[in-house]
PDB file of N, CA and C in Angstrom:
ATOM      1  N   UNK A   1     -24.416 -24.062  -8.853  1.00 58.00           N
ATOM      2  CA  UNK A   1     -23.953 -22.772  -9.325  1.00 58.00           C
ATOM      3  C   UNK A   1     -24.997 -21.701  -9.064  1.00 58.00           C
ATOM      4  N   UNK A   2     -26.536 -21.918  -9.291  1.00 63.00           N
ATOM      5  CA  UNK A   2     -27.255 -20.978  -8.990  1.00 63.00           C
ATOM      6  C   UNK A   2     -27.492 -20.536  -7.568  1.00 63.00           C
ATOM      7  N   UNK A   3     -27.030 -21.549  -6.767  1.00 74.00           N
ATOM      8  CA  UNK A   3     -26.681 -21.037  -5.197  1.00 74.00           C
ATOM      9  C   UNK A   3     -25.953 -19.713  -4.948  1.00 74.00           C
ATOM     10  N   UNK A   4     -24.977 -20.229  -5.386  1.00 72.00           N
ATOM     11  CA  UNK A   4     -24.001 -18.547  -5.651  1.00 72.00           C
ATOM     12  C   UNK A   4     -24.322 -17.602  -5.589  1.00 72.00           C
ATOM     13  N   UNK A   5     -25.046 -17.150  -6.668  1.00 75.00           N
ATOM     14  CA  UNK A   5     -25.938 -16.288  -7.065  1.00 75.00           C
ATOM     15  C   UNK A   5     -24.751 -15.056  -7.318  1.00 75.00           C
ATOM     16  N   UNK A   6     -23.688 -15.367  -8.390  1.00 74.00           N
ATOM     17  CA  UNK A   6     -23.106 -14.678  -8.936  1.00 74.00           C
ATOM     18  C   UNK A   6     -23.416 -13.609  -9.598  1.00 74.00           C
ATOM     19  N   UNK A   7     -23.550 -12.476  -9.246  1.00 72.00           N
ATOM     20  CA  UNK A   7     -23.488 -11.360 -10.349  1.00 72.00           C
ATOM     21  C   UNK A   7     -22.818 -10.436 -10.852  1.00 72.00           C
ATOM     22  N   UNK A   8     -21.434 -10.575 -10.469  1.00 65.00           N
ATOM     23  CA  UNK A   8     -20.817  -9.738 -11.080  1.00 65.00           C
ATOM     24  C   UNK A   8     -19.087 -10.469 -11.414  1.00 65.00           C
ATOM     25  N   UNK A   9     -18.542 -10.074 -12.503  1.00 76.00           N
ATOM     26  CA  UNK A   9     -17.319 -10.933 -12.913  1.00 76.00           C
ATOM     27  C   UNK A   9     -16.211  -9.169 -12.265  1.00 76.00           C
ATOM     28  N   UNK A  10     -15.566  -9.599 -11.071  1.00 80.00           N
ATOM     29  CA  UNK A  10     -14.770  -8.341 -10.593  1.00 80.00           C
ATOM     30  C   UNK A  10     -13.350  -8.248 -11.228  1.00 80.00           C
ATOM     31  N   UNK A  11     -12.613  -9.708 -11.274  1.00 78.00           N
ATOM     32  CA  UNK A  11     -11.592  -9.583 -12.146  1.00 78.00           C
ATOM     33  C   UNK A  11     -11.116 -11.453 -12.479  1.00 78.00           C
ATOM     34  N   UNK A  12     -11.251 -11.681 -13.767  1.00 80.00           N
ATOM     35  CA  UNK A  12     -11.200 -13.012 -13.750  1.00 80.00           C
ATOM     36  C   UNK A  12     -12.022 -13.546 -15.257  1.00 80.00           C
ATOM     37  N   UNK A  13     -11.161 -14.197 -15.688  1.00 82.00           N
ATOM     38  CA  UNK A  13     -12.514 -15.057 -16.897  1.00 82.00           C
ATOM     39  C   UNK A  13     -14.036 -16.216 -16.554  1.00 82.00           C
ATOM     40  N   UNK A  14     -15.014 -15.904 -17.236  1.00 76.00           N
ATOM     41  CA  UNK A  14     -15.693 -16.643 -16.569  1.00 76.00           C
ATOM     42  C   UNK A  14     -16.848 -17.478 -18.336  1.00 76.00           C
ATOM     43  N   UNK A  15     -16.740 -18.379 -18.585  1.00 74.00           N
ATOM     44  CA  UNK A  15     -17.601 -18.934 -19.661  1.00 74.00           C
ATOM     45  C   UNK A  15     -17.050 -19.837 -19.997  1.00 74.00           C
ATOM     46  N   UNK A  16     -15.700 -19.839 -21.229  1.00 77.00           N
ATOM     47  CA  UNK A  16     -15.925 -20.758 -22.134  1.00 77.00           C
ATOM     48  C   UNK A  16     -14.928 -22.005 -21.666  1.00 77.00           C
ATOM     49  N   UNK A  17     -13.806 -22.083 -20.771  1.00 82.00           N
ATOM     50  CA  UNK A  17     -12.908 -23.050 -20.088  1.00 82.00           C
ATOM     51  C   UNK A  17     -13.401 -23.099 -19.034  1.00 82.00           C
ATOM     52  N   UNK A  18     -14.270 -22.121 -18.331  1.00 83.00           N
ATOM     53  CA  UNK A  18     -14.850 -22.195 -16.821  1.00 83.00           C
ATOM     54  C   UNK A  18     -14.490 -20.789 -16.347  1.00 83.00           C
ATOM     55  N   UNK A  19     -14.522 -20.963 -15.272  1.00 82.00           N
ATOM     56  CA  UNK A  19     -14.807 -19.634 -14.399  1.00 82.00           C
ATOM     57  C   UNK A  19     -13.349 -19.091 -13.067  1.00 82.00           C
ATOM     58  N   UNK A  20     -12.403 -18.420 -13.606  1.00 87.00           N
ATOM     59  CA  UNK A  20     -11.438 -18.266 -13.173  1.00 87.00           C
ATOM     60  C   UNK A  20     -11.056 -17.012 -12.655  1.00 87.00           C
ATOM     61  N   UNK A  21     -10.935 -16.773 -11.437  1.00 90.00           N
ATOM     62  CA  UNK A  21     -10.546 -15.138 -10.760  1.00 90.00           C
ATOM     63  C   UNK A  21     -11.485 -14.918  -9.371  1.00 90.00           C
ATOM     64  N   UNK A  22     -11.921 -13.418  -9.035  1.00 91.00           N
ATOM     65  CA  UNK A  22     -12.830 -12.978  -7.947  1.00 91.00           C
ATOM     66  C   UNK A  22     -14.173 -12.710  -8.734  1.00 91.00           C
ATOM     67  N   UNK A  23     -15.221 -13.048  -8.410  1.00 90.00           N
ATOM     68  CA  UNK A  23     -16.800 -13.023  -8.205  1.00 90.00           C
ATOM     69  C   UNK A  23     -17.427 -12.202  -7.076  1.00 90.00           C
ATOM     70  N   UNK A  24     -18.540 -11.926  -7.846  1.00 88.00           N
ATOM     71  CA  UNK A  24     -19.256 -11.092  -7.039  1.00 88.00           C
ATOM     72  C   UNK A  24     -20.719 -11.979  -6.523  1.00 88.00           C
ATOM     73  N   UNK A  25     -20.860 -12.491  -5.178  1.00 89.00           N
ATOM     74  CA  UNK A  25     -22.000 -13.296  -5.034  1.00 89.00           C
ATOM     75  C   UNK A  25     -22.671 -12.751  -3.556  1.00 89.00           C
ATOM     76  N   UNK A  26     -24.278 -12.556  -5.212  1.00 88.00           N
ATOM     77  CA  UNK A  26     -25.368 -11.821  -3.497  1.00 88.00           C
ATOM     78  C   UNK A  26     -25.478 -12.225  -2.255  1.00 88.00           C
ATOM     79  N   UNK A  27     -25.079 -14.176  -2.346  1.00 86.00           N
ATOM     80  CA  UNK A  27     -24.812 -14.288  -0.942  1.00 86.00           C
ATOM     81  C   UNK A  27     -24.137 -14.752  -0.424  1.00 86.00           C
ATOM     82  N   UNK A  28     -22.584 -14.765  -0.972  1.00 88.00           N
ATOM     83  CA  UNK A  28     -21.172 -14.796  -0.449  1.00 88.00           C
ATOM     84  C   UNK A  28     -20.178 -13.807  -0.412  1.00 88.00           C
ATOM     85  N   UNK A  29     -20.989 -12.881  -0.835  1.00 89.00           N
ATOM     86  CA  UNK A  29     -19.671 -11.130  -1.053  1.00 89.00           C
ATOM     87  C   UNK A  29     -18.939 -11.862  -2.547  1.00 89.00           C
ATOM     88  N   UNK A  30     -17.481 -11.719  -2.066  1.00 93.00           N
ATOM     89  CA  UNK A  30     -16.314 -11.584  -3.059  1.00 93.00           C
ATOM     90  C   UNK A  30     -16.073 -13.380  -2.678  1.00 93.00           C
ATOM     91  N   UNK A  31     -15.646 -13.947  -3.876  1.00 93.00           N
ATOM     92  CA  UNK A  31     -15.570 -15.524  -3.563  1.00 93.00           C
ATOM     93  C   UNK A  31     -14.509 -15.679  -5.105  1.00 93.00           C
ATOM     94  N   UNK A  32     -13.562 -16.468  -4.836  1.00 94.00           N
ATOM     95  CA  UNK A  32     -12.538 -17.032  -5.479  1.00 94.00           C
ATOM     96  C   UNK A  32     -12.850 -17.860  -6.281  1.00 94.00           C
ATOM     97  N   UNK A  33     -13.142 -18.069  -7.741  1.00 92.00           N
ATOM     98  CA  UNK A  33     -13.703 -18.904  -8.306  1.00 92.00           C
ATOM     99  C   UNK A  33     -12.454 -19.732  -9.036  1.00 92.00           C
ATOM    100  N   UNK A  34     -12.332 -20.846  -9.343  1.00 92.00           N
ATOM    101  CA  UNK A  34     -11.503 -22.048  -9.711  1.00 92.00           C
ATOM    102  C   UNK A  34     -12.215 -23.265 -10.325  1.00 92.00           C
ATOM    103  N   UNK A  35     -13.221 -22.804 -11.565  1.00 92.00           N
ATOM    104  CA  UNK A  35     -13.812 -23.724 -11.325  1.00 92.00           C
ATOM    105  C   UNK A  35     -13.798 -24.129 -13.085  1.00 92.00           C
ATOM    106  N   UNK A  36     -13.894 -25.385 -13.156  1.00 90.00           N
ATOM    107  CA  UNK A  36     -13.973 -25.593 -15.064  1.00 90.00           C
ATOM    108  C   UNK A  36     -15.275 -26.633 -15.091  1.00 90.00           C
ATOM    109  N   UNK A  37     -16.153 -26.473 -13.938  1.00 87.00           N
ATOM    110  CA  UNK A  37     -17.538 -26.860 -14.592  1.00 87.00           C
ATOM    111  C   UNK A  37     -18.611 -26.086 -13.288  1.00 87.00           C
ATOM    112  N   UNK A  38     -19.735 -26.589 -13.755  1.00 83.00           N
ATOM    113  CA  UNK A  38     -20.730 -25.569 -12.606  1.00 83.00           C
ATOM    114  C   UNK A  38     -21.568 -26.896 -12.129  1.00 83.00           C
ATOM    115  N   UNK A  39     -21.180 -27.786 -11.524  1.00 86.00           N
ATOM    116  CA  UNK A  39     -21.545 -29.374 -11.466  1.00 86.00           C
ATOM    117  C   UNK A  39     -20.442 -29.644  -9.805  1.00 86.00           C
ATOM    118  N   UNK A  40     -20.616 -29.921  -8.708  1.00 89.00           N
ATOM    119  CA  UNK A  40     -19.628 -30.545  -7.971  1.00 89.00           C
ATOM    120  C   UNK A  40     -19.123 -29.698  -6.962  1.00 89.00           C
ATOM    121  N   UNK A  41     -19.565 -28.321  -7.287  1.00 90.00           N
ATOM    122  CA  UNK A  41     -19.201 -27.190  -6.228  1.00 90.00           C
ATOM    123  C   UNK A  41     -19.101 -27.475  -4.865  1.00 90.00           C
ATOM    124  N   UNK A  42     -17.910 -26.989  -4.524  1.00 92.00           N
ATOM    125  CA  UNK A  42     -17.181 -27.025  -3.220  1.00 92.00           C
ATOM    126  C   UNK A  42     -16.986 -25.712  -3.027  1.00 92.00           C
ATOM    127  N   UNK A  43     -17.329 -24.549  -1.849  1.00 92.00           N
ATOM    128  CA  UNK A  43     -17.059 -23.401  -0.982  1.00 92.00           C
ATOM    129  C   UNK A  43     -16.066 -24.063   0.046  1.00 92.00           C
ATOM    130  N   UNK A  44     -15.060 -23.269   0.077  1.00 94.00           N
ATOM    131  CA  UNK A  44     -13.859 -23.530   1.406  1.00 94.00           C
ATOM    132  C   UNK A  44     -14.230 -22.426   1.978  1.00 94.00           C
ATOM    133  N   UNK A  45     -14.004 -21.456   3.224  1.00 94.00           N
ATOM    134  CA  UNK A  45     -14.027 -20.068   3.585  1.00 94.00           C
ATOM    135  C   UNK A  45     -12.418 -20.417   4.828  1.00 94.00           C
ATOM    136  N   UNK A  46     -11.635 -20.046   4.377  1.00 92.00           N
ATOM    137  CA  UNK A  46     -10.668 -19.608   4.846  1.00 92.00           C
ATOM    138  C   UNK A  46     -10.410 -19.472   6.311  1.00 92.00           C
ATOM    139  N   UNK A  47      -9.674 -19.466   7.176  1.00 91.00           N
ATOM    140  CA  UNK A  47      -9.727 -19.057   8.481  1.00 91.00           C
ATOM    141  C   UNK A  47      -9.890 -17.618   8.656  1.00 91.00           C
ATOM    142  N   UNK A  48      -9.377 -16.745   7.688  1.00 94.00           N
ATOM    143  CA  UNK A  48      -9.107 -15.167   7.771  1.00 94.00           C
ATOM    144  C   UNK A  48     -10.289 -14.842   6.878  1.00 94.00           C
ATOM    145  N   UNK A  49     -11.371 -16.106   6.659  1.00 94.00           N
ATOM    146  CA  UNK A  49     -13.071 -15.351   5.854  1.00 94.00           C
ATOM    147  C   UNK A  49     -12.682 -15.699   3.904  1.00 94.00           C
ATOM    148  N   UNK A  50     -11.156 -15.656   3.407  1.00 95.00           N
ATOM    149  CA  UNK A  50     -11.661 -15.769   2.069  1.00 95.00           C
ATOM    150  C   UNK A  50     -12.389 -17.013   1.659  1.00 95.00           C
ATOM    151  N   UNK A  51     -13.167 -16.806   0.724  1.00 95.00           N
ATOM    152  CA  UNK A  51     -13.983 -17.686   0.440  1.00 95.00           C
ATOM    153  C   UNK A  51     -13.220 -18.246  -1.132  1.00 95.00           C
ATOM    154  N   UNK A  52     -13.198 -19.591  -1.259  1.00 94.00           N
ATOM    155  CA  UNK A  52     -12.729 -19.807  -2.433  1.00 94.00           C
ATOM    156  C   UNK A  52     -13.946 -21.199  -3.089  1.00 94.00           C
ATOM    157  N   UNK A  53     -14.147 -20.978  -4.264  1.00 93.00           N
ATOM    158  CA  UNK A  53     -15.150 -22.278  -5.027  1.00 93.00           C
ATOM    159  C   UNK A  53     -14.334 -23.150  -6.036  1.00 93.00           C
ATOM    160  N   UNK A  54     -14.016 -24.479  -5.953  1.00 94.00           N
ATOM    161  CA  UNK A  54     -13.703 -25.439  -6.525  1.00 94.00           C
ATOM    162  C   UNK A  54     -14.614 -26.277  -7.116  1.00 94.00           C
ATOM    163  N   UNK A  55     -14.382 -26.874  -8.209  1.00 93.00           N
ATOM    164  CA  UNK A  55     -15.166 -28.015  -9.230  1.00 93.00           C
ATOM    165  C   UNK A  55     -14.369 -29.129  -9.298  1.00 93.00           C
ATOM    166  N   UNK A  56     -14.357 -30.173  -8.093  1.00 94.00           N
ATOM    167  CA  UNK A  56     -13.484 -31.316  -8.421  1.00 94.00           C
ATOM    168  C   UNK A  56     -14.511 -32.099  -8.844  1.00 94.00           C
ATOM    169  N   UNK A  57     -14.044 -33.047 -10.060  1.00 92.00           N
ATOM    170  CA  UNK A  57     -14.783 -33.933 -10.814  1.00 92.00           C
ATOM    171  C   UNK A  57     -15.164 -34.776  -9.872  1.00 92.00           C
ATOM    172  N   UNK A  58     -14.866 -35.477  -8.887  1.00 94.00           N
ATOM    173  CA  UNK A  58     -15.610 -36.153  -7.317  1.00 94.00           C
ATOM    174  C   UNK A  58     -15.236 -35.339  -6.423  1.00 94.00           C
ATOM    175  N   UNK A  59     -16.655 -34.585  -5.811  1.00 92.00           N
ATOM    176  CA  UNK A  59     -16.827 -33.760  -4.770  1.00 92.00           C
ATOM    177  C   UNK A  59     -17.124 -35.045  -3.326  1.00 92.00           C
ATOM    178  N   UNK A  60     -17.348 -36.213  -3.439  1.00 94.00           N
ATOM    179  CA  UNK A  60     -17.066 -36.781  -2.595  1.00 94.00           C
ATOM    180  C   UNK A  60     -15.776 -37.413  -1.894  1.00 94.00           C
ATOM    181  N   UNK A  61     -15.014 -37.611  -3.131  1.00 96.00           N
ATOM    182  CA  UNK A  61     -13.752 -37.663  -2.551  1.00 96.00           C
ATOM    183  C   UNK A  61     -13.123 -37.036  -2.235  1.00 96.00           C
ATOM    184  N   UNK A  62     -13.115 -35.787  -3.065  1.00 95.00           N
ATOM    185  CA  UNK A  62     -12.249 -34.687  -2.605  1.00 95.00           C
ATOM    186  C   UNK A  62     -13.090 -34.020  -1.218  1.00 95.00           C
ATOM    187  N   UNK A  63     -13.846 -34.053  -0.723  1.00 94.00           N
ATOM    188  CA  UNK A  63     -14.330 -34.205   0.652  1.00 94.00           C
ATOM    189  C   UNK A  63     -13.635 -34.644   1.764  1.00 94.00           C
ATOM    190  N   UNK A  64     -13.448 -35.805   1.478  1.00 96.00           N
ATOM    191  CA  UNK A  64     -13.105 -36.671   2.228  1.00 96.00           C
ATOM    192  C   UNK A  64     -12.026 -36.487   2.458  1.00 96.00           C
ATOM    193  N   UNK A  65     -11.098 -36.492   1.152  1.00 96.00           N
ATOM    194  CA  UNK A  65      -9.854 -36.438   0.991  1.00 96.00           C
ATOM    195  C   UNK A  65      -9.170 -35.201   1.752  1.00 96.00           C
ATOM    196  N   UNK A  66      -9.694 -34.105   2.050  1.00 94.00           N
ATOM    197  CA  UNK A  66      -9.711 -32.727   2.611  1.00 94.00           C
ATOM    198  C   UNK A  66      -9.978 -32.659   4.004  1.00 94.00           C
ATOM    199  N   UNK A  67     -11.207 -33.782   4.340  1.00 94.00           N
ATOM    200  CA  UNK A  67     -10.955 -33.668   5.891  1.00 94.00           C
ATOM    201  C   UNK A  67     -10.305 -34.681   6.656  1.00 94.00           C
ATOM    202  N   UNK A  68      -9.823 -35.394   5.885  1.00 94.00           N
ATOM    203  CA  UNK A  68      -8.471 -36.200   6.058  1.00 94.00           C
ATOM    204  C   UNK A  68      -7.245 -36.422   6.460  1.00 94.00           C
ATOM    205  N   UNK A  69      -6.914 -34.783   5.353  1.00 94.00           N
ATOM    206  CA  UNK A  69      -5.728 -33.761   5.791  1.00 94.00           C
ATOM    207  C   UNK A  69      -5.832 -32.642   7.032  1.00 94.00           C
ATOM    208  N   UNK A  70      -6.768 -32.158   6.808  1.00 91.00           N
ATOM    209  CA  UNK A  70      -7.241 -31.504   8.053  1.00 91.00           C
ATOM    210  C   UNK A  70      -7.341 -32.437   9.127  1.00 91.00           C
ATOM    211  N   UNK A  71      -7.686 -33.106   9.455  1.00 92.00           N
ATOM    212  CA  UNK A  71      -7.271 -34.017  10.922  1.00 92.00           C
ATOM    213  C   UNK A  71      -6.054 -34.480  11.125  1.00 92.00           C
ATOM    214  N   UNK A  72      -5.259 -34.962  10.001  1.00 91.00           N
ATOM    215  CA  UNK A  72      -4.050 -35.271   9.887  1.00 91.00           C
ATOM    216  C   UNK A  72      -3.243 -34.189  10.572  1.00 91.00           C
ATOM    217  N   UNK A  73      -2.907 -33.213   9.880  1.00 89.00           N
ATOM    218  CA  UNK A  73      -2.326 -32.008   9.975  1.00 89.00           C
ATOM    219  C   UNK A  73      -2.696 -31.705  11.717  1.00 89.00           C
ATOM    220  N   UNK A  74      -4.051 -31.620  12.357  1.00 87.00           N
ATOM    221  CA  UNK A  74      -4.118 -31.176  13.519  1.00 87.00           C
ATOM    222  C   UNK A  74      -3.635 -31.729  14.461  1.00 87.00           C
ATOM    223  N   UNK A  75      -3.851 -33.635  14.081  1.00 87.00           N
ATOM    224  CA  UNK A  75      -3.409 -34.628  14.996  1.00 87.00           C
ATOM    225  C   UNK A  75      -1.983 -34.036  15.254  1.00 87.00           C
ATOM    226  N   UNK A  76      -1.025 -33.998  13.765  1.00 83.00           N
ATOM    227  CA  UNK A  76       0.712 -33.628  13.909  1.00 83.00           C
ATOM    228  C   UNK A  76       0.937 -32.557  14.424  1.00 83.00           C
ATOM    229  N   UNK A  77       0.107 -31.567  14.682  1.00 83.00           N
ATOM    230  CA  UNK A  77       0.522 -29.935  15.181  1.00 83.00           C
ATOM    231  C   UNK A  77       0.016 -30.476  16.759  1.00 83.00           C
ATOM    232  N   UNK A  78      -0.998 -30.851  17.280  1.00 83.00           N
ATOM    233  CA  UNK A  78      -0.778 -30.651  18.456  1.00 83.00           C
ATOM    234  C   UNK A  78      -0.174 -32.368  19.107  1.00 83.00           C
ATOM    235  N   UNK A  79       0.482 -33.390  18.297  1.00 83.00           N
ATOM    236  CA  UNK A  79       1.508 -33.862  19.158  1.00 83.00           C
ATOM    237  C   UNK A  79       3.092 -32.821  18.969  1.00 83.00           C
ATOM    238  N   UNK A  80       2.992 -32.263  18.132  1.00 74.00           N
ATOM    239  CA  UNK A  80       4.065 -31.871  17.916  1.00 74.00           C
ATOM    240  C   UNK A  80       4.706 -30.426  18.630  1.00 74.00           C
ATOM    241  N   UNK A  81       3.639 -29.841  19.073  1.00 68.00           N
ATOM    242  CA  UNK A  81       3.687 -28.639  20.584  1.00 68.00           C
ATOM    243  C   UNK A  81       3.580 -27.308  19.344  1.00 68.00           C
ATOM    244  N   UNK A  82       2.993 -27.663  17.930  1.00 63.00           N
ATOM    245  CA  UNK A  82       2.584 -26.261  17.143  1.00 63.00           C
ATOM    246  C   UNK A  82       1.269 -25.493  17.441  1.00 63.00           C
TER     247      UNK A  82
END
């Protein structure tokens, strides 16, 4: 979490269930926060740049599990002529 380097809450709750809405981070700009612990952090950045932060309780699986789908998905789009 101190990576982030969050400083500003732009629109969104952020403390007592976790941290929910847009953030202000000195060194990510504007970043999508989704998160109900500060332990496990995952950054996605979007194809079109948004940046979004997730807290899955296993950041290794959900890793995995993510580039999984992402190969999946690419394998089916380009047999599939998308």
């Amino acid at each position: 979490y101190a990576d982030l380097k969050i400083r500003l809450r732009l629109f969104g709750s952020g403390g007592l269930w976790g941290w929910f809405g847009i953030f202000y981070s000195a060194k990510y700009k504007k970043v999508n926060m989704q998160c109900s612990q500060t332990e496990n952090l995952v950054l996605i950045t979007t194809k079109d740049g948004q940046k979004i932060v997730l807290s899955p309780s296993d950041r290794n699986l959900f890793l995995a599990t993510l580039i999984t789908s992402i190969h999946n998905a690419q394998k089916y789009a380009s047999s599939s002529g998308l």
